[in-house]
GROMACS .gro file of C-alpha atoms in nm:
model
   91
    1UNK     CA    1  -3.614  -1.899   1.249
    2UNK     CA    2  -3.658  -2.129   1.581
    3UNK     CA    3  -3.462  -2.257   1.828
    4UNK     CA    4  -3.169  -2.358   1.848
    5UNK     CA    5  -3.084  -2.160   1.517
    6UNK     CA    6  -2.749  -1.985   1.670
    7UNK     CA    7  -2.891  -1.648   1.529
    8UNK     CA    8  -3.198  -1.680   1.820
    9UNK     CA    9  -2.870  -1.666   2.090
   10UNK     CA   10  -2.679  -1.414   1.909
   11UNK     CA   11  -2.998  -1.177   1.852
   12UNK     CA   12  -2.987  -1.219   2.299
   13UNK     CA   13  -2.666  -1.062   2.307
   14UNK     CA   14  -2.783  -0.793   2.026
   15UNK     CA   15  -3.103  -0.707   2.279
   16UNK     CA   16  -2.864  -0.725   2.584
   17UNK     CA   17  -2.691  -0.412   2.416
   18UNK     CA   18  -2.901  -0.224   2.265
   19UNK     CA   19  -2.956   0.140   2.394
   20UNK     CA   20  -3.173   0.152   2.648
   21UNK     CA   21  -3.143  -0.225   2.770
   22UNK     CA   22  -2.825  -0.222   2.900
   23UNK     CA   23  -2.806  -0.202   3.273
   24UNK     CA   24  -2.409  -0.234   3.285
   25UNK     CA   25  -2.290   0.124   3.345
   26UNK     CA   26  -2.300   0.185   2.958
   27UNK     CA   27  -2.045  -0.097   2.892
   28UNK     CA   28  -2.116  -0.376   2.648
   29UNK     CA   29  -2.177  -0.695   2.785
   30UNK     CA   30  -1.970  -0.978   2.604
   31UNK     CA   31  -2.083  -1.347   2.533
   32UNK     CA   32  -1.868  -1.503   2.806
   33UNK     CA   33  -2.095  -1.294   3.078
   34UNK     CA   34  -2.417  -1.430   2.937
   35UNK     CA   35  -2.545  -1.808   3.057
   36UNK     CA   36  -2.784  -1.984   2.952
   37UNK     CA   37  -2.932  -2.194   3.188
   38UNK     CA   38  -3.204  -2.501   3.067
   39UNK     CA   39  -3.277  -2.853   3.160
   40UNK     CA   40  -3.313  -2.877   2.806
   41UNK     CA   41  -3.019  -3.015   2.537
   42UNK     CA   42  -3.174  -2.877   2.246
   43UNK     CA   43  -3.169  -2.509   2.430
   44UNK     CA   44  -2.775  -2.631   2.549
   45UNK     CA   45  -2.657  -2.689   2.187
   46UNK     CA   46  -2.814  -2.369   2.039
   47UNK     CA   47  -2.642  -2.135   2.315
   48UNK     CA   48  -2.261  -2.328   2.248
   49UNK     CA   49  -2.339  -2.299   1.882
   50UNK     CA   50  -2.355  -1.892   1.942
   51UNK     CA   51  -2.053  -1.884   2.184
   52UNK     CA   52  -2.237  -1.851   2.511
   53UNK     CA   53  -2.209  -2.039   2.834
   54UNK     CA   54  -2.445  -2.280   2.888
   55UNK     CA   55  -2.531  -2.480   3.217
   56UNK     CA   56  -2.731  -2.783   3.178
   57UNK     CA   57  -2.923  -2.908   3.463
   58UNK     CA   58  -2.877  -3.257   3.468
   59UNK     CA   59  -3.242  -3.334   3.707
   60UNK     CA   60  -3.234  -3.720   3.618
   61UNK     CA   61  -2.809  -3.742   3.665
   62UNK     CA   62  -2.826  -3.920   3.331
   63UNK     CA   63  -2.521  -3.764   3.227
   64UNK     CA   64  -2.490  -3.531   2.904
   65UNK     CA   65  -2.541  -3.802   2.591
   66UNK     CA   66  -2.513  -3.554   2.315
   67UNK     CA   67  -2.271  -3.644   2.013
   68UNK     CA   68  -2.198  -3.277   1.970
   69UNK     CA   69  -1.904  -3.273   2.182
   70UNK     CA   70  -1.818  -2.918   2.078
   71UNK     CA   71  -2.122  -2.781   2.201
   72UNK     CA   72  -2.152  -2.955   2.555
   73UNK     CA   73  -2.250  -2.800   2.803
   74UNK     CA   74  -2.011  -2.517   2.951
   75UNK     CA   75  -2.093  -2.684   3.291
   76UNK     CA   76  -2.344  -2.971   3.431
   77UNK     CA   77  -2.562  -2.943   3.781
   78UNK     CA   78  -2.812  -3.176   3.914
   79UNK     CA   79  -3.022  -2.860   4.056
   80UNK     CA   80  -3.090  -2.532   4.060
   81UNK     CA   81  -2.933  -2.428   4.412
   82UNK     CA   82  -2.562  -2.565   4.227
   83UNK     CA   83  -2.637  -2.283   3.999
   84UNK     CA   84  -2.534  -2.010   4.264
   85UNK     CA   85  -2.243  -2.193   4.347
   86UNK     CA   86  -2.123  -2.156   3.968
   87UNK     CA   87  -2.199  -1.841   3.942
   88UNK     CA   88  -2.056  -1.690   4.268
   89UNK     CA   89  -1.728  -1.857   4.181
   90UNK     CA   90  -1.722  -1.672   3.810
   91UNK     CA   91  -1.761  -1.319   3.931
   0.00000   0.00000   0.00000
């Protein structure tokens, strides 16, 4: 199984959880606190297939093209330092 199978995202969140891994006080962490974070589509589409967040940074500002519509990206950024941004505003 390979990218952007769904089950690749979903076994994240299984690792994320498992004993031993889990560095949030011993409470699970859920698929809306997990983002994904790629220049990539393909790696976009996978994540939104599993129910995760997904940022897609947008380098060329081509705009997101992909017919999917229900797995866009959760959010778009032209660079990496928009990233923190995003993320300081979610906590």
């Amino acid at each position: 199984m390979y990218k952007p199978a769904k089950e690749i995202y979903e076994g994240l969140l299984s690792y994320v959880n498992s004993d031993g891994n889990n560095k949030s006080n011993g409470q699970s962490v859920s698929k809306e606190q997990i983002w994904l974070v790629s220049g990539n589509p393909f790696d976009v589409t996978g994540a939104r297939s599993a129910g995760l967040n997904a940022i897609w940074v947008d380098r060329a500002d081509k705009g997101w093209k992909d017919r999917a519509d229900e797995y866009k990206p959760s959010k778009v950024v032209n660079g990496l330092l928009e990233i923190v941004d995003l993320m300081e505003k979610n906590e």
